[in-house]
Short mmCIF file of C-alpha atoms in Angstrom, two decimals:
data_model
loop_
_atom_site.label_atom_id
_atom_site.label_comp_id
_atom_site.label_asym_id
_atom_site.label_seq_id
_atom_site.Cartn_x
_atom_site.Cartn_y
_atom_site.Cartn_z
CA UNK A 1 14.78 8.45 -42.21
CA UNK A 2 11.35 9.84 -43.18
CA UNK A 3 9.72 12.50 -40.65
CA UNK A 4 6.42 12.01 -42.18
CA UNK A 5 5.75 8.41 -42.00
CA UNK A 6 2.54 7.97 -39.28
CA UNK A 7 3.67 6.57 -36.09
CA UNK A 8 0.90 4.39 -35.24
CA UNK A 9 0.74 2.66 -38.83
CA UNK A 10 4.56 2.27 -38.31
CA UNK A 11 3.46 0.00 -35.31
CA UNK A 12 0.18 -1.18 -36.62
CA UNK A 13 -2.01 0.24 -34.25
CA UNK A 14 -4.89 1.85 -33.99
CA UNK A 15 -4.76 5.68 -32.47
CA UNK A 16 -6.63 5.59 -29.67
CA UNK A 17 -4.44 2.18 -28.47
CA UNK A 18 -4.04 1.97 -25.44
CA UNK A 19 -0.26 2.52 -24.06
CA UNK A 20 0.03 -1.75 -23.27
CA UNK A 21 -0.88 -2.54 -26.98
CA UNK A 22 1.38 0.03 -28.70
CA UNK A 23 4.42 -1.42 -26.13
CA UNK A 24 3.41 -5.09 -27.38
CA UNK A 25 3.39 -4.14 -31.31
CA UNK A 26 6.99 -2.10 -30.53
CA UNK A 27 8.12 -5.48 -28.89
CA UNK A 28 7.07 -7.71 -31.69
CA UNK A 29 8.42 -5.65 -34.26
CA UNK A 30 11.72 -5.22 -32.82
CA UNK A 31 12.16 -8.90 -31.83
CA UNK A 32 11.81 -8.96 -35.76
CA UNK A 33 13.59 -6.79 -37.74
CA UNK A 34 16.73 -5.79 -34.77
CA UNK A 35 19.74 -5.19 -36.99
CA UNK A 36 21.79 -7.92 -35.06
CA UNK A 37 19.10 -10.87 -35.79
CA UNK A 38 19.39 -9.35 -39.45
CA UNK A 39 23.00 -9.01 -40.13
CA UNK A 40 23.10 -7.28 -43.49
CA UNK A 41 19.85 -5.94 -44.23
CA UNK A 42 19.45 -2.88 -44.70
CA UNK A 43 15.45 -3.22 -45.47
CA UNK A 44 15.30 -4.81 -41.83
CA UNK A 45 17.59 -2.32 -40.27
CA UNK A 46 15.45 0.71 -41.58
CA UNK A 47 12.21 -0.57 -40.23
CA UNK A 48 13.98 -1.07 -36.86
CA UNK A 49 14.77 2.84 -37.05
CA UNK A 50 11.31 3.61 -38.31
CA UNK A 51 9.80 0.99 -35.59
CA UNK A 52 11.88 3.10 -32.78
CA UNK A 53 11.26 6.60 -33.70
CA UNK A 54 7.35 5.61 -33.67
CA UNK A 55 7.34 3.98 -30.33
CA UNK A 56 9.98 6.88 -28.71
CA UNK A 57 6.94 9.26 -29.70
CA UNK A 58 4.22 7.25 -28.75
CA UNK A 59 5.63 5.71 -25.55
CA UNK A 60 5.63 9.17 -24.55
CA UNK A 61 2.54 10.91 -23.07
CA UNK A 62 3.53 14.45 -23.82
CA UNK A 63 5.09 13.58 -27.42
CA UNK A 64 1.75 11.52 -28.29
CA UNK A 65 -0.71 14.48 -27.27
CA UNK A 66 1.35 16.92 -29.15
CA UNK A 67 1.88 14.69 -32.33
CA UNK A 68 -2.03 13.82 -31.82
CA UNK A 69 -2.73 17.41 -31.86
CA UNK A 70 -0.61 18.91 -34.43
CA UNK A 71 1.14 15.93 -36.61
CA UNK A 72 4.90 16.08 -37.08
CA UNK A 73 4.73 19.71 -36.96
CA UNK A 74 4.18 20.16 -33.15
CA UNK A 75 6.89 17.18 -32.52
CA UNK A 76 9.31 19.63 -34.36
CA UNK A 77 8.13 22.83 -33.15
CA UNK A 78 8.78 21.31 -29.37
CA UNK A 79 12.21 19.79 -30.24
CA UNK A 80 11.60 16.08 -29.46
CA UNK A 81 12.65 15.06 -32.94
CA UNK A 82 12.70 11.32 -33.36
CA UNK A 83 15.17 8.35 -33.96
CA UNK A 84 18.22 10.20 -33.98
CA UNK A 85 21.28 8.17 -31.62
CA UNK A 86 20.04 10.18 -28.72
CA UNK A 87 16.77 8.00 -28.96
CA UNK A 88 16.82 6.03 -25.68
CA UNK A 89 14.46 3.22 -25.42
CA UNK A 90 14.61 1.43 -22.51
CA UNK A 91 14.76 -2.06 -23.72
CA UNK A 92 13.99 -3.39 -19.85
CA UNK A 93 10.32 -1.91 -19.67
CA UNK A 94 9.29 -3.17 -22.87
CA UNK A 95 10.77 -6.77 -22.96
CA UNK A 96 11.17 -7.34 -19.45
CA UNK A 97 13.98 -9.65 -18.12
CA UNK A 98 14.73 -10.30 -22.10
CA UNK A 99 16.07 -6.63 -21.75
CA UNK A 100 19.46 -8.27 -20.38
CA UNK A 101 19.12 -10.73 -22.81
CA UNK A 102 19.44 -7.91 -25.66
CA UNK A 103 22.73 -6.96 -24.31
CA UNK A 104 23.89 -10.44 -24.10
CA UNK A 105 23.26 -11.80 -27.27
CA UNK A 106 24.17 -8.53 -29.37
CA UNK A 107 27.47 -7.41 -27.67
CA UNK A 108 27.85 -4.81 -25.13
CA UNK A 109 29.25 -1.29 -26.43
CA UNK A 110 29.86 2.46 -24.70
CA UNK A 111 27.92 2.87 -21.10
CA UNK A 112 26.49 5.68 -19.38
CA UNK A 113 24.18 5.77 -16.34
CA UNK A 114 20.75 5.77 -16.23
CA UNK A 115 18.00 5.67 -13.67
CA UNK A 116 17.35 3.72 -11.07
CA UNK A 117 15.45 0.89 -12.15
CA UNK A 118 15.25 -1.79 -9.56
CA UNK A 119 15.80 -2.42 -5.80
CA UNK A 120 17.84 -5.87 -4.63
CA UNK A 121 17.25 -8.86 -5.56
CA UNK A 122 13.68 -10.65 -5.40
CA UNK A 123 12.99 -13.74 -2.70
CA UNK A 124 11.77 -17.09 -4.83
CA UNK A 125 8.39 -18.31 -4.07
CA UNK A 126 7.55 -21.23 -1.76
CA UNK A 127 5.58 -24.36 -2.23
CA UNK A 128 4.16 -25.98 1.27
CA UNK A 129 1.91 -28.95 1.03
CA UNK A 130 -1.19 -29.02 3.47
CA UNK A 131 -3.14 -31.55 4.04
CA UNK A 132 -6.62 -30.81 5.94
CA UNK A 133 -9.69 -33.51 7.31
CA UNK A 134 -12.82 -33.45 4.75
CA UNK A 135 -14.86 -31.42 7.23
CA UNK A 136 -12.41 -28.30 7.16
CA UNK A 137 -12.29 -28.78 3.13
CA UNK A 138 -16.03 -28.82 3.35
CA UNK A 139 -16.82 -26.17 5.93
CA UNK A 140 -13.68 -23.86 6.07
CA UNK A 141 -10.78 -23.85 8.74
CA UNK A 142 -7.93 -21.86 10.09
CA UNK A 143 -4.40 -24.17 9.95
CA UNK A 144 -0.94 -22.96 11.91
CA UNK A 145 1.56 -23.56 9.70
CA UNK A 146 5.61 -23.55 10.27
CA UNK A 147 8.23 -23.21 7.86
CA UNK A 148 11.77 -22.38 7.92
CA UNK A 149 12.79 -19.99 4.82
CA UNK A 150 15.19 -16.88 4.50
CA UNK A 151 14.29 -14.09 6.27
CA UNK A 152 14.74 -10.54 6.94
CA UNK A 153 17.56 -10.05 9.11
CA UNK A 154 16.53 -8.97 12.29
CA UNK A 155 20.29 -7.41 12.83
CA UNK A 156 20.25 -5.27 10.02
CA UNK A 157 16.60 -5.14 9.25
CA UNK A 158 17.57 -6.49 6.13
CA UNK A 159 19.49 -3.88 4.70
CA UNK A 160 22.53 -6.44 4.73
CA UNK A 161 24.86 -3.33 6.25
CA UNK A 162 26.55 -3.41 9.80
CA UNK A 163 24.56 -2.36 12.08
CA UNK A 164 25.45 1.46 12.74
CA UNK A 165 26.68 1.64 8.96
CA UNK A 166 24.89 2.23 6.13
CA UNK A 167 24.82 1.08 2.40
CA UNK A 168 27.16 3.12 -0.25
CA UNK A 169 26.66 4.81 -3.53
CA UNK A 170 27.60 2.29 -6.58
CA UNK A 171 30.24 3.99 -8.26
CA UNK A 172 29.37 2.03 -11.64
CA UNK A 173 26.12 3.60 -11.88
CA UNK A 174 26.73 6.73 -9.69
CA UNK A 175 23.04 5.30 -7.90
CA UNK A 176 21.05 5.11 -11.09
CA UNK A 177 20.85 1.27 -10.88
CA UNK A 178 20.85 1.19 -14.34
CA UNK A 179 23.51 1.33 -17.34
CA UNK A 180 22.95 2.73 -20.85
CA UNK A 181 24.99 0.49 -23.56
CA UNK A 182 25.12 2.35 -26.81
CA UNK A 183 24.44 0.21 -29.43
CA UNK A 184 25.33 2.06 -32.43
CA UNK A 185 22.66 4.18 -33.16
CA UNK A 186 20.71 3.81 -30.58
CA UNK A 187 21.13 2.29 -26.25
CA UNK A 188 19.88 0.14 -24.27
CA UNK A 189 19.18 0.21 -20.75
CA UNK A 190 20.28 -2.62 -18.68
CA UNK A 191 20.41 -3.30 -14.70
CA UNK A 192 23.54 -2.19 -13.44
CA UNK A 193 25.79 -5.52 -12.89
CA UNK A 194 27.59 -4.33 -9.93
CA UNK A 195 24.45 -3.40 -7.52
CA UNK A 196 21.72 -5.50 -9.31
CA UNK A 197 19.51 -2.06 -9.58
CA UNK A 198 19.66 -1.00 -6.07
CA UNK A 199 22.32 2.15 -6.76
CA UNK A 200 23.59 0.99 -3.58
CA UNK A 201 26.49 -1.39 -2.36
CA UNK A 202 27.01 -2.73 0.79
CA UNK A 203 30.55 -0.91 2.14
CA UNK A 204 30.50 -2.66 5.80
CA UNK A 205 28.95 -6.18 5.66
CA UNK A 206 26.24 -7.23 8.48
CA UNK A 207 27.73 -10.06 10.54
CA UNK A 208 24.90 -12.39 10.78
CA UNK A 209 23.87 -12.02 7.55
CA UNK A 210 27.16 -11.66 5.73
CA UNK A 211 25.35 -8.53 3.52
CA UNK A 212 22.39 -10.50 2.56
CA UNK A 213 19.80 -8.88 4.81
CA UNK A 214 18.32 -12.22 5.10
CA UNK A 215 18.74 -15.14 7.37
CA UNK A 216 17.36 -18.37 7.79
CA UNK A 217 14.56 -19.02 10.29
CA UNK A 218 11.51 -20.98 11.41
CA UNK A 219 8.08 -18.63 11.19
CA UNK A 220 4.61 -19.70 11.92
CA UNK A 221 2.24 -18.25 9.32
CA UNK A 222 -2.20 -18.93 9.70
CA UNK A 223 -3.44 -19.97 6.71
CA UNK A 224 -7.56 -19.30 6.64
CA UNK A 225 -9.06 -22.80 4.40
CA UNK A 226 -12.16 -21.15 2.37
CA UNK A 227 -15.52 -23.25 2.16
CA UNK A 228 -15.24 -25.64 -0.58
CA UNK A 229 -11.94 -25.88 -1.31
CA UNK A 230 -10.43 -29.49 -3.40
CA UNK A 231 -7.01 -31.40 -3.68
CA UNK A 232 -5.14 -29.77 -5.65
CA UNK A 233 -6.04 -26.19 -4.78
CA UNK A 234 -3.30 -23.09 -3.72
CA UNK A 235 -3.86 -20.98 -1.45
CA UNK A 236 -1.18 -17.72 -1.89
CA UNK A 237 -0.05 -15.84 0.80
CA UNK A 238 1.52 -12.59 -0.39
CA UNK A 239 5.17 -11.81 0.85
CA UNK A 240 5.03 -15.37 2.95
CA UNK A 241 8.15 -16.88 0.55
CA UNK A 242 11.78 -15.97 0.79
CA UNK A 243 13.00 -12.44 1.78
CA UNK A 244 14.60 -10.76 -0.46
CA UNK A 245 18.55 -10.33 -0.75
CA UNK A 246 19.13 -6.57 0.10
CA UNK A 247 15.93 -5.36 0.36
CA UNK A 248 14.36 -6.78 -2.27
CA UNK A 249 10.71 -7.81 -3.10
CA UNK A 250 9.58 -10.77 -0.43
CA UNK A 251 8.59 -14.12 -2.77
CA UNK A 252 5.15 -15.29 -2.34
CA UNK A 253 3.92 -18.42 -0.16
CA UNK A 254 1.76 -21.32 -2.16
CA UNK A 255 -0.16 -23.78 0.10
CA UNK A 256 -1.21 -26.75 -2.00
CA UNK A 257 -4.18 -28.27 -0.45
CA UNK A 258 -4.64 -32.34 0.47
CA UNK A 259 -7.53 -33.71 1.85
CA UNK A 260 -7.06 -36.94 4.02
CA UNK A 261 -9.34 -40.12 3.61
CA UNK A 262 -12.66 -39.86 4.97
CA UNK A 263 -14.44 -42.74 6.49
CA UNK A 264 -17.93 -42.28 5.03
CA UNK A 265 -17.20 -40.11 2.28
CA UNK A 266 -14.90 -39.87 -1.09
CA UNK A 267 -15.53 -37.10 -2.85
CA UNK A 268 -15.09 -36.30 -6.31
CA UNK A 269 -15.57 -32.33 -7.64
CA UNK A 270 -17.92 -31.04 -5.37
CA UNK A 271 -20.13 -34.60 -5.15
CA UNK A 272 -19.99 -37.07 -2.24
CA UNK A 273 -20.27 -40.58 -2.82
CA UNK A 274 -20.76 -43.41 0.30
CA UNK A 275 -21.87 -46.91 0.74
CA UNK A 276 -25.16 -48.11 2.49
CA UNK A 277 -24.65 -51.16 3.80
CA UNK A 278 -28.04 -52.96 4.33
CA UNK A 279 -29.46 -56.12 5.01
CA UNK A 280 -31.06 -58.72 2.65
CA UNK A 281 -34.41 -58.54 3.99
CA UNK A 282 -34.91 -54.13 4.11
CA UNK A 283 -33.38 -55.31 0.15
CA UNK A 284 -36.03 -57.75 -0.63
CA UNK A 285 -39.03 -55.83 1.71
CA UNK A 286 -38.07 -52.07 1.37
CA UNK A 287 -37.33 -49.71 4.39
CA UNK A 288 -36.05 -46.90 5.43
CA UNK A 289 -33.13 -45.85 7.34
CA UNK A 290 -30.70 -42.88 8.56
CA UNK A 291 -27.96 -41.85 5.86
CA UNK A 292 -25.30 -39.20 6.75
CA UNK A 293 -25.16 -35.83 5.41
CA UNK A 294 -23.06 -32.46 5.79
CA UNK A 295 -26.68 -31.24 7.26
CA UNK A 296 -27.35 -33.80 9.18
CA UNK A 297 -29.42 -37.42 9.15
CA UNK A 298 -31.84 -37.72 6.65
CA UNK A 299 -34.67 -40.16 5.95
CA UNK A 300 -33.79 -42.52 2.66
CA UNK A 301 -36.55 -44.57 1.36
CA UNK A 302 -35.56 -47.80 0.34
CA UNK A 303 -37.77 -49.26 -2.26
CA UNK A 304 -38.75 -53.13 -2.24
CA UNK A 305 -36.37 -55.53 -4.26
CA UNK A 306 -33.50 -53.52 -4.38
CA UNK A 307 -30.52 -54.73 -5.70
CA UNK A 308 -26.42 -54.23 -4.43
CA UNK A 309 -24.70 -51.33 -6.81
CA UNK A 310 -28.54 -49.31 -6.84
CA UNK A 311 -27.23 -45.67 -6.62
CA UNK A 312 -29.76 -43.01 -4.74
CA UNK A 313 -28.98 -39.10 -5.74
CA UNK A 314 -29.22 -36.69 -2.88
CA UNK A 315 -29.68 -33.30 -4.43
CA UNK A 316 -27.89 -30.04 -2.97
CA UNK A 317 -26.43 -31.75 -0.07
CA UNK A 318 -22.59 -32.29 -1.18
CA UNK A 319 -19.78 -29.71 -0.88
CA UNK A 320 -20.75 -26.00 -1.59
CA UNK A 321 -18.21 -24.77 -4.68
CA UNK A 322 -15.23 -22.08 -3.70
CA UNK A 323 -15.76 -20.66 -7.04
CA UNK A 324 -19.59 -20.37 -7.75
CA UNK A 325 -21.11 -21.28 -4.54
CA UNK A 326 -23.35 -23.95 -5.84
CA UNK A 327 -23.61 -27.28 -3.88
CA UNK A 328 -22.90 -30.34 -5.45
CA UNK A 329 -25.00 -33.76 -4.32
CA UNK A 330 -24.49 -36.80 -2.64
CA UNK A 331 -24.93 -40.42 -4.24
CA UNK A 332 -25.73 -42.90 -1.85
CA UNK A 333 -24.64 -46.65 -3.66
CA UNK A 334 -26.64 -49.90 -1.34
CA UNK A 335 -24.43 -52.99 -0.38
CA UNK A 336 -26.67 -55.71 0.11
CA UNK A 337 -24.89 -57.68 2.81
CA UNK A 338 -25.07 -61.26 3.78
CA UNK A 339 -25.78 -62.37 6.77
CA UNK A 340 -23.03 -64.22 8.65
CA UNK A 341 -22.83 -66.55 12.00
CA UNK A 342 -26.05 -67.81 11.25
CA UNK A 343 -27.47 -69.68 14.08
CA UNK A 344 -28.80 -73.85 13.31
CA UNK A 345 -32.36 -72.34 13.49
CA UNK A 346 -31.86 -69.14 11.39
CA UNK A 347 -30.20 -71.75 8.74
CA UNK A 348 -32.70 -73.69 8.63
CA UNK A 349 -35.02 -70.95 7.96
CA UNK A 350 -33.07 -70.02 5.08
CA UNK A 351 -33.31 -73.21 3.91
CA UNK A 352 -37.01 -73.36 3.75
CA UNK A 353 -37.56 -70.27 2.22
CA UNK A 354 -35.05 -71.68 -0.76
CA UNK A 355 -37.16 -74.08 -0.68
CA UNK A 356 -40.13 -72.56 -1.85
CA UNK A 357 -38.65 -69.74 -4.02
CA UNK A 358 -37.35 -72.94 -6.11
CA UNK A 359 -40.75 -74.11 -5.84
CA UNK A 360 -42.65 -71.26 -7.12
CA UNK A 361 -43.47 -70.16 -10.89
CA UNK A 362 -42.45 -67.11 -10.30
CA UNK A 363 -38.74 -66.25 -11.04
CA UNK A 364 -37.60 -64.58 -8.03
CA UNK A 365 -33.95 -63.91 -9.35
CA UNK A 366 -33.88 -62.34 -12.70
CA UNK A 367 -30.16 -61.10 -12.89
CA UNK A 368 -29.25 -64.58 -11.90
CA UNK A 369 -31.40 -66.48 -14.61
CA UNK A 370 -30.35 -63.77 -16.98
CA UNK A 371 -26.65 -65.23 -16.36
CA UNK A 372 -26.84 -68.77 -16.48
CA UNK A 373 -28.84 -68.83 -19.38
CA UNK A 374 -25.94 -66.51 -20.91
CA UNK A 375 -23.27 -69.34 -19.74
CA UNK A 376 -25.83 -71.86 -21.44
CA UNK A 377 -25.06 -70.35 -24.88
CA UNK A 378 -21.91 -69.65 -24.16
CA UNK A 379 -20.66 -73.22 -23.82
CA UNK A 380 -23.89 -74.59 -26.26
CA UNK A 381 -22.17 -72.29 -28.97
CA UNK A 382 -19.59 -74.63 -31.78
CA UNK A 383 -16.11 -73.73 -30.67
CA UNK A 384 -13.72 -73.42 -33.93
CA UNK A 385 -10.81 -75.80 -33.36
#
């Protein structure tokens, strides 16, 4: 292999990349040109070499300042050398949980130890499904919560060990929590199989939690509802999900947020929509009268002739956003509504005032005349038989 090919054109970076984009061109490039996913090529199988000398060098603060200071000569003069067999790149902190999936796919070959890499095994996240009145959506709330999950042991304090005992050196990895498989020319590290990365193995089980250092229980967890929030929103609560197995990392909490019917309001984004019901008369004469907001009553002018299904917009007054803080508005929709159990005299009122309406030049009811003189044509029109 060259020594004087430039490591950061080998990777196709720039040289003052940072040490994430030099880790996701090294991860790229492998996942293309790794000598098992190109059985027989030899072009493929020296890039891979030239690909993992670069990153060894670069993934390295001290090797990158020398080699930025003084080329290949001052990686020499130092003795770091590059993408030899000794090269160890750990597969695990480049491609994550595909590091495992490396060792699967491409057959395992000689171990040795390496560091400690990870500690038990992580809890899973939880999903809880709230569901809170319109007001605490719109104004904020505190909610009591209980769910039952996997906890910490309380016997053990969750370090799955009888109490008085304590957790053992893993002789696979000697309490590295990691395993080097050579591969050839080069290793890989890998989470040690027999203590999933903690370097430690339970020697005398905990009784209540059979080695687990987690149990199942009921907890009771407040859960603060900001201003604003909508259906559909999550509210995380750190370290609220499942414990971990053996000390591991606690899973996460996610409350999904459902707001009950309302009986004025639906709401839609951060706008409130409701239903005026009023009278024919305030319809035909104009009016006023008291509408409901998050503020309070407000005055709401109703203008003369106003028909059922007119919509009045109410700036600024619906739900304030979680996001932005802007307020969204309220749209006020008037149900004209007919009178019923009319007494004999009110009817005949009615009657008398049809009487004249019919009477009179004037067409009082446009939307109606507008229809019937649509069914007119409609059933004036030749039908084709």
């Amino acid at each position: 292999m060259s020594q004087q090919q430039d490591y950061y054109s080998a990777l196709g970076v720039a040289r003052n990349a940072s040490e994430a984009e030099i880790k996701k061109a090294f991860r790229k490039l492998a996942m293309k040109h790794h000598p098992d996913r190109n059985e027989g090529n030899k072009q493929s199988e020296e890039e891979f070499k030239k690909i993992k000398e670069a990153y060894d060098i670069l993934s390295d603060v001290e090797k990158r300042k020398m080699y930025d200071q003084f080329g290949h000569a001052g990686i020499n003069q130092q003795g770091f050398g590059g993408g030899g067999p000794g090269v160890n790149v750990n597969f695990e902190d480049v491609f994550g949980d595909i590091g495992n999936i490396f060792g699967d796919i491409f057959g395992g070959g000689g171990r040795s130890r390496g560091r400690r890499h990870a500690s038990g095994q992580p809890g899973a996240h939880l999903r809880y499904e709230l569901t809170v009145s319109l007001e605490e959506a719109v104004y904020g709330a505190t909610r009591q919560i209980k769910i039952s999950t996997l906890a910490k042991c309380k016997t053990c304090d969750g370090s799955g060990a009888k109490k008085g005992s304590k957790p053992i050196k893993c002789s696979e990895c000697e309490g590295a929590g990691q395993i080097s498989v050579q591969q050839g020319f080069f290793s890989i590290q890998q989470t040690c199989p027999t203590c999933h990365g903690r370097g430690q193995v339970i020697g005398d089980a905990c009784s209540d939690c059979h080695g687990q250092g987690r149990t199942q229980q009921t907890k009771t967890l407040s859960v603060k509802i900001p201003v604003g929030i909508n259906v559909g929103d999550r509210i995380r609560l750190t370290g609220e999900g499942e414990a971990g197995a053996q000390g591991g990392a606690a899973g996460d909490l996610y409350v999904e947020i459902n707001i009950e019917p309302h009986a004025l309001f639906t709401r839609k984004g951060n706008d409130l929509y409701c239903d005026i019901p009023i009278d024919f008369t305030m319809a035909a004469l104009g009016g006023e009268l008291d509408v409901p907001t998050l503020e309070g009553r407000i005055k709401l002018k109703i203008p003369p002739e106003t028909q059922t299904g007119k919509s009045f917009r109410l700036r600024g007054k619906g739900v304030k956003s979680v996001r932005d803080g802007l307020k969204g508005d309220i749209f006020c929709r008037i149900m004209v509504e007919t009178p019923v159990r009319l007494k004999d005299t009110q009817k005949q009122l009615l009657l008398e005032l049809r009487e004249q309406l019919d009477k009179d030049a004037v067409d009082h009811r446009p939307q109606a005349h507008d229809w019937f003189k649509n069914v007119k044509q409609f059933f004036d029109q030749p039908k084709n038989k």
